[in-house]
Each structure stands twice: as structure tokens, then as C-alpha cells.
């Protein structure tokens, strides 16, 4: 069985850790990994990512990604150091 694990992360450091360390390791166990950095603000159409300051900002991105990915074999987790 192939499972996909989606990480919602705080910033580029966490995203790099997921992609360079966790992704290769978990692939040996048939787990696909994706990471997305939380959008913290929008300024004239440009999205600013990283530097999470409040949970509602993360909740918005988590909820959006869950709605978009309806695959029954997908799981979600977070990596924040608030």
C-alpha cells in the first residue's frame, strides 16, 4: 500500500529538512512526501511564506490543502517551532 504524507511547515528550514531528510527515508517504506510552507501574508498579490506567528494562519493553509487533496491514502501533519 502506498501512502502519501503531506507536511505543512513553518518555513524554508523545515521544508528543506522534510525534502532532504524525511522524503528519502520514508520513500523506502512506500510513503510519498510533500511539503508546503504556510502562507503568512499577501501583499499586492505576492505571497509571503514562513515566520508563522499565529495558529489561524496555519489553519487556513491546512484546511485548504485538505480540501484540495481528496485522496483516501493521504495523511497530513505539521512541523512548526512557534
PDB file of N, CA and C in Angstrom, residues 2-59:
ATOM      1  N   UNK A   2       0.569   2.170  -0.860  1.00  0.00           N
ATOM      2  CA  UNK A   2       1.308   3.418  -0.970  1.00  0.00           C
ATOM      3  C   UNK A   2       0.529   4.516  -0.252  1.00  0.00           C
ATOM      4  N   UNK A   3       1.182   5.211   0.666  1.00  0.00           N
ATOM      5  CA  UNK A   3       0.561   6.302   1.420  1.00  0.00           C
ATOM      6  C   UNK A   3       1.317   7.577   1.102  1.00  0.00           C
ATOM      7  N   UNK A   4       0.610   8.678   1.049  1.00  0.00           N
ATOM      8  CA  UNK A   4       1.247   9.978   0.866  1.00  0.00           C
ATOM      9  C   UNK A   4       1.119  10.770   2.158  1.00  0.00           C
ATOM     10  N   UNK A   5       2.194  11.408   2.578  1.00  0.00           N
ATOM     11  CA  UNK A   5       2.227  12.213   3.792  1.00  0.00           C
ATOM     12  C   UNK A   5       2.537  13.657   3.416  1.00  0.00           C
ATOM     13  N   UNK A   6       1.591  14.555   3.671  1.00  0.00           N
ATOM     14  CA  UNK A   6       1.753  15.972   3.367  1.00  0.00           C
ATOM     15  C   UNK A   6       2.130  16.738   4.631  1.00  0.00           C
ATOM     16  N   UNK A   7       3.213  17.470   4.556  1.00  0.00           N
ATOM     17  CA  UNK A   7       3.687  18.285   5.669  1.00  0.00           C
ATOM     18  C   UNK A   7       3.344  19.748   5.422  1.00  0.00           C
ATOM     19  N   UNK A   8       2.705  20.383   6.387  1.00  0.00           N
ATOM     20  CA  UNK A   8       2.541  21.832   6.383  1.00  0.00           C
ATOM     21  C   UNK A   8       3.656  22.339   7.301  1.00  0.00           C
ATOM     22  N   UNK A   9       4.562  23.143   6.760  1.00  0.00           N
ATOM     23  CA  UNK A   9       5.745  23.554   7.528  1.00  0.00           C
ATOM     24  C   UNK A   9       5.784  25.064   7.704  1.00  0.00           C
ATOM     25  N   UNK A  10       6.540  25.494   8.695  1.00  0.00           N
ATOM     26  CA  UNK A  10       6.607  26.913   9.033  1.00  0.00           C
ATOM     27  C   UNK A  10       7.453  27.725   8.067  1.00  0.00           C
ATOM     28  N   UNK A  11       8.562  27.183   7.655  1.00  0.00           N
ATOM     29  CA  UNK A  11       9.474  27.973   6.827  1.00  0.00           C
ATOM     30  C   UNK A  11      10.363  27.111   5.962  1.00  0.00           C
ATOM     31  N   UNK A  12      11.338  27.763   5.342  1.00  0.00           N
ATOM     32  CA  UNK A  12      12.223  27.075   4.409  1.00  0.00           C
ATOM     33  C   UNK A  12      13.109  26.036   5.082  1.00  0.00           C
ATOM     34  N   UNK A  13      13.500  26.267   6.320  1.00  0.00           N
ATOM     35  CA  UNK A  13      14.352  25.310   7.025  1.00  0.00           C
ATOM     36  C   UNK A  13      13.618  23.983   7.203  1.00  0.00           C
ATOM     37  N   UNK A  14      12.362  24.055   7.642  1.00  0.00           N
ATOM     38  CA  UNK A  14      11.566  22.840   7.835  1.00  0.00           C
ATOM     39  C   UNK A  14      11.278  22.157   6.500  1.00  0.00           C
ATOM     40  N   UNK A  15      11.018  22.966   5.480  1.00  0.00           N
ATOM     41  CA  UNK A  15      10.754  22.407   4.153  1.00  0.00           C
ATOM     42  C   UNK A  15      11.988  21.655   3.636  1.00  0.00           C
ATOM     43  N   UNK A  16      13.156  22.236   3.820  1.00  0.00           N
ATOM     44  CA  UNK A  16      14.393  21.585   3.408  1.00  0.00           C
ATOM     45  C   UNK A  16      14.612  20.285   4.169  1.00  0.00           C
ATOM     46  N   UNK A  17      14.353  20.290   5.465  1.00  0.00           N
ATOM     47  CA  UNK A  17      14.504  19.074   6.277  1.00  0.00           C
ATOM     48  C   UNK A  17      13.573  17.967   5.770  1.00  0.00           C
ATOM     49  N   UNK A  18      12.328  18.325   5.506  1.00  0.00           N
ATOM     50  CA  UNK A  18      11.365  17.333   5.007  1.00  0.00           C
ATOM     51  C   UNK A  18      11.844  16.770   3.671  1.00  0.00           C
ATOM     52  N   UNK A  19      12.226  17.656   2.747  1.00  0.00           N
ATOM     53  CA  UNK A  19      12.597  17.213   1.407  1.00  0.00           C
ATOM     54  C   UNK A  19      13.932  16.483   1.335  1.00  0.00           C
ATOM     55  N   UNK A  20      14.904  16.883   2.150  1.00  0.00           N
ATOM     56  CA  UNK A  20      16.232  16.277   2.054  1.00  0.00           C
ATOM     57  C   UNK A  20      16.456  15.112   3.009  1.00  0.00           C
ATOM     58  N   UNK A  21      15.700  15.058   4.107  1.00  0.00           N
ATOM     59  CA  UNK A  21      15.930  14.011   5.098  1.00  0.00           C
ATOM     60  C   UNK A  21      14.757  13.028   5.181  1.00  0.00           C
ATOM     61  N   UNK A  22      13.568  13.554   5.429  1.00  0.00           N
ATOM     62  CA  UNK A  22      12.420  12.669   5.627  1.00  0.00           C
ATOM     63  C   UNK A  22      11.956  12.000   4.337  1.00  0.00           C
ATOM     64  N   UNK A  23      11.926  12.746   3.259  1.00  0.00           N
ATOM     65  CA  UNK A  23      11.431  12.206   1.989  1.00  0.00           C
ATOM     66  C   UNK A  23      12.237  10.983   1.528  1.00  0.00           C
ATOM     67  N   UNK A  24      13.575  11.046   1.475  1.00  0.00           N
ATOM     68  CA  UNK A  24      14.334   9.857   1.053  1.00  0.00           C
ATOM     69  C   UNK A  24      14.163   8.679   2.021  1.00  0.00           C
ATOM     70  N   UNK A  25      14.114   8.983   3.301  1.00  0.00           N
ATOM     71  CA  UNK A  25      13.959   7.910   4.293  1.00  0.00           C
ATOM     72  C   UNK A  25      12.598   7.235   4.169  1.00  0.00           C
ATOM     73  N   UNK A  26      11.541   8.022   4.126  1.00  0.00           N
ATOM     74  CA  UNK A  26      10.190   7.456   4.090  1.00  0.00           C
ATOM     75  C   UNK A  26       9.865   6.784   2.763  1.00  0.00           C
ATOM     76  N   UNK A  27      10.537   7.177   1.702  1.00  0.00           N
ATOM     77  CA  UNK A  27      10.281   6.536   0.406  1.00  0.00           C
ATOM     78  C   UNK A  27      10.627   5.045   0.449  1.00  0.00           C
ATOM     79  N   UNK A  28      11.540   4.653   1.312  1.00  0.00           N
ATOM     80  CA  UNK A  28      11.884   3.235   1.464  1.00  0.00           C
ATOM     81  C   UNK A  28      10.742   2.418   2.059  1.00  0.00           C
ATOM     82  N   UNK A  29       9.775   3.106   2.648  1.00  0.00           N
ATOM     83  CA  UNK A  29       8.625   2.445   3.263  1.00  0.00           C
ATOM     84  C   UNK A  29       7.337   2.710   2.473  1.00  0.00           C
ATOM     85  N   UNK A  30       7.490   3.052   1.209  1.00  0.00           N
ATOM     86  CA  UNK A  30       6.355   3.335   0.315  1.00  0.00           C
ATOM     87  C   UNK A  30       5.502   4.500   0.813  1.00  0.00           C
ATOM     88  N   UNK A  31       6.168   5.519   1.346  1.00  0.00           N
ATOM     89  CA  UNK A  31       5.477   6.731   1.788  1.00  0.00           C
ATOM     90  C   UNK A  31       5.981   7.888   0.923  1.00  0.00           C
ATOM     91  N   UNK A  32       5.061   8.488   0.177  1.00  0.00           N
ATOM     92  CA  UNK A  32       5.399   9.672  -0.609  1.00  0.00           C
ATOM     93  C   UNK A  32       5.263  10.907   0.255  1.00  0.00           C
ATOM     94  N   UNK A  33       6.134  11.858   0.111  1.00  0.00           N
ATOM     95  CA  UNK A  33       6.164  13.031   0.980  1.00  0.00           C
ATOM     96  C   UNK A  33       6.080  14.312   0.149  1.00  0.00           C
ATOM     97  N   UNK A  34       5.251  15.249   0.619  1.00  0.00           N
ATOM     98  CA  UNK A  34       5.168  16.590   0.046  1.00  0.00           C
ATOM     99  C   UNK A  34       5.243  17.591   1.189  1.00  0.00           C
ATOM    100  N   UNK A  35       5.849  18.731   0.939  1.00  0.00           N
ATOM    101  CA  UNK A  35       5.927  19.790   1.951  1.00  0.00           C
ATOM    102  C   UNK A  35       5.438  21.092   1.352  1.00  0.00           C
ATOM    103  N   UNK A  36       4.733  21.853   2.167  1.00  0.00           N
ATOM    104  CA  UNK A  36       4.232  23.166   1.765  1.00  0.00           C
ATOM    105  C   UNK A  36       4.477  24.149   2.900  1.00  0.00           C
ATOM    106  N   UNK A  37       5.017  25.302   2.573  1.00  0.00           N
ATOM    107  CA  UNK A  37       5.267  26.337   3.577  1.00  0.00           C
ATOM    108  C   UNK A  37       4.000  27.166   3.744  1.00  0.00           C
ATOM    109  N   UNK A  38       3.637  27.437   4.986  1.00  0.00           N
ATOM    110  CA  UNK A  38       2.444  28.217   5.301  1.00  0.00           C
ATOM    111  C   UNK A  38       2.569  29.626   4.725  1.00  0.00           C
ATOM    112  N   UNK A  39       1.490  30.093   4.104  1.00  0.00           N
ATOM    113  CA  UNK A  39       1.435  31.474   3.633  1.00  0.00           C
ATOM    114  C   UNK A  39       1.110  32.348   4.832  1.00  0.00           C
ATOM    115  N   UNK A  40       1.977  33.311   5.132  1.00  0.00           N
ATOM    116  CA  UNK A  40       1.771  34.145   6.317  1.00  0.00           C
ATOM    117  C   UNK A  40       1.105  35.470   5.999  1.00  0.00           C
ATOM    118  N   UNK A  41       1.260  35.949   4.768  1.00  0.00           N
ATOM    119  CA  UNK A  41       0.586  37.186   4.381  1.00  0.00           C
ATOM    120  C   UNK A  41       0.611  37.327   2.869  1.00  0.00           C
ATOM    121  N   UNK A  42      -0.250  38.187   2.385  1.00  0.00           N
ATOM    122  CA  UNK A  42      -0.280  38.501   0.958  1.00  0.00           C
ATOM    123  C   UNK A  42      -0.149  40.012   0.816  1.00  0.00           C
ATOM    124  N   UNK A  43       0.742  40.420  -0.061  1.00  0.00           N
ATOM    125  CA  UNK A  43       0.982  41.846  -0.275  1.00  0.00           C
ATOM    126  C   UNK A  43       0.932  42.123  -1.772  1.00  0.00           C
ATOM    127  N   UNK A  44      -0.148  42.728  -2.218  1.00  0.00           N
ATOM    128  CA  UNK A  44      -0.326  43.066  -3.638  1.00  0.00           C
ATOM    129  C   UNK A  44      -0.173  41.851  -4.537  1.00  0.00           C
ATOM    130  N   UNK A  45      -0.792  40.743  -4.133  1.00  0.00           N
ATOM    131  CA  UNK A  45      -0.763  39.542  -4.949  1.00  0.00           C
ATOM    132  C   UNK A  45       0.414  38.622  -4.676  1.00  0.00           C
ATOM    133  N   UNK A  46       1.466  39.120  -4.041  1.00  0.00           N
ATOM    134  CA  UNK A  46       2.620  38.285  -3.718  1.00  0.00           C
ATOM    135  C   UNK A  46       2.392  37.603  -2.374  1.00  0.00           C
ATOM    136  N   UNK A  47       2.723  36.310  -2.318  1.00  0.00           N
ATOM    137  CA  UNK A  47       2.554  35.564  -1.066  1.00  0.00           C
ATOM    138  C   UNK A  47       3.862  35.578  -0.285  1.00  0.00           C
ATOM    139  N   UNK A  48       3.767  35.881   0.998  1.00  0.00           N
ATOM    140  CA  UNK A  48       4.914  35.785   1.891  1.00  0.00           C
ATOM    141  C   UNK A  48       4.791  34.481   2.659  1.00  0.00           C
ATOM    142  N   UNK A  49       5.880  33.757   2.726  1.00  0.00           N
ATOM    143  CA  UNK A  49       5.852  32.456   3.391  1.00  0.00           C
ATOM    144  C   UNK A  49       6.880  32.430   4.522  1.00  0.00           C
ATOM    145  N   UNK A  50       6.566  31.592   5.547  1.00  0.00           N
ATOM    146  CA  UNK A  50       7.473  31.429   6.670  1.00  0.00           C
ATOM    147  C   UNK A  50       7.222  32.446   7.763  1.00  0.00           C
ATOM    148  N   UNK A  51       7.842  32.229   8.915  1.00  0.00           N
ATOM    149  CA  UNK A  51       7.691  33.140  10.040  1.00  0.00           C
ATOM    150  C   UNK A  51       6.299  33.124  10.641  1.00  0.00           C
ATOM    151  N   UNK A  52       5.770  31.945  10.825  1.00  0.00           N
ATOM    152  CA  UNK A  52       4.416  31.781  11.354  1.00  0.00           C
ATOM    153  C   UNK A  52       4.297  32.414  12.737  1.00  0.00           C
ATOM    154  N   UNK A  53       3.274  33.243  12.924  1.00  0.00           N
ATOM    155  CA  UNK A  53       3.106  33.914  14.207  1.00  0.00           C
ATOM    156  C   UNK A  53       1.840  33.492  14.948  1.00  0.00           C
ATOM    157  N   UNK A  54       0.825  33.011  14.225  1.00  0.00           N
ATOM    158  CA  UNK A  54      -0.421  32.603  14.876  1.00  0.00           C
ATOM    159  C   UNK A  54      -0.966  31.333  14.231  1.00  0.00           C
ATOM    160  N   UNK A  55      -1.715  30.573  15.026  1.00  0.00           N
ATOM    161  CA  UNK A  55      -2.304  29.344  14.508  1.00  0.00           C
ATOM    162  C   UNK A  55      -3.329  29.592  13.396  1.00  0.00           C
ATOM    163  N   UNK A  56      -4.180  30.613  13.475  1.00  0.00           N
ATOM    164  CA  UNK A  56      -5.159  30.817  12.390  1.00  0.00           C
ATOM    165  C   UNK A  56      -4.529  30.907  10.996  1.00  0.00           C
ATOM    166  N   UNK A  57      -3.332  31.442  10.889  1.00  0.00           N
ATOM    167  CA  UNK A  57      -2.655  31.497   9.599  1.00  0.00           C
ATOM    168  C   UNK A  57      -2.348  30.086   9.099  1.00  0.00           C
ATOM    169  N   UNK A  58      -1.921  29.227   9.983  1.00  0.00           N
ATOM    170  CA  UNK A  58      -1.636  27.845   9.612  1.00  0.00           C
ATOM    171  C   UNK A  58      -2.929  27.090   9.323  1.00  0.00           C
ATOM    172  N   UNK A  59      -3.932  27.324  10.126  1.00  0.00           N
ATOM    173  CA  UNK A  59      -5.205  26.619   9.962  1.00  0.00           C
ATOM    174  C   UNK A  59      -5.791  26.852   8.577  1.00  0.00           C
TER     175      UNK A  59
END
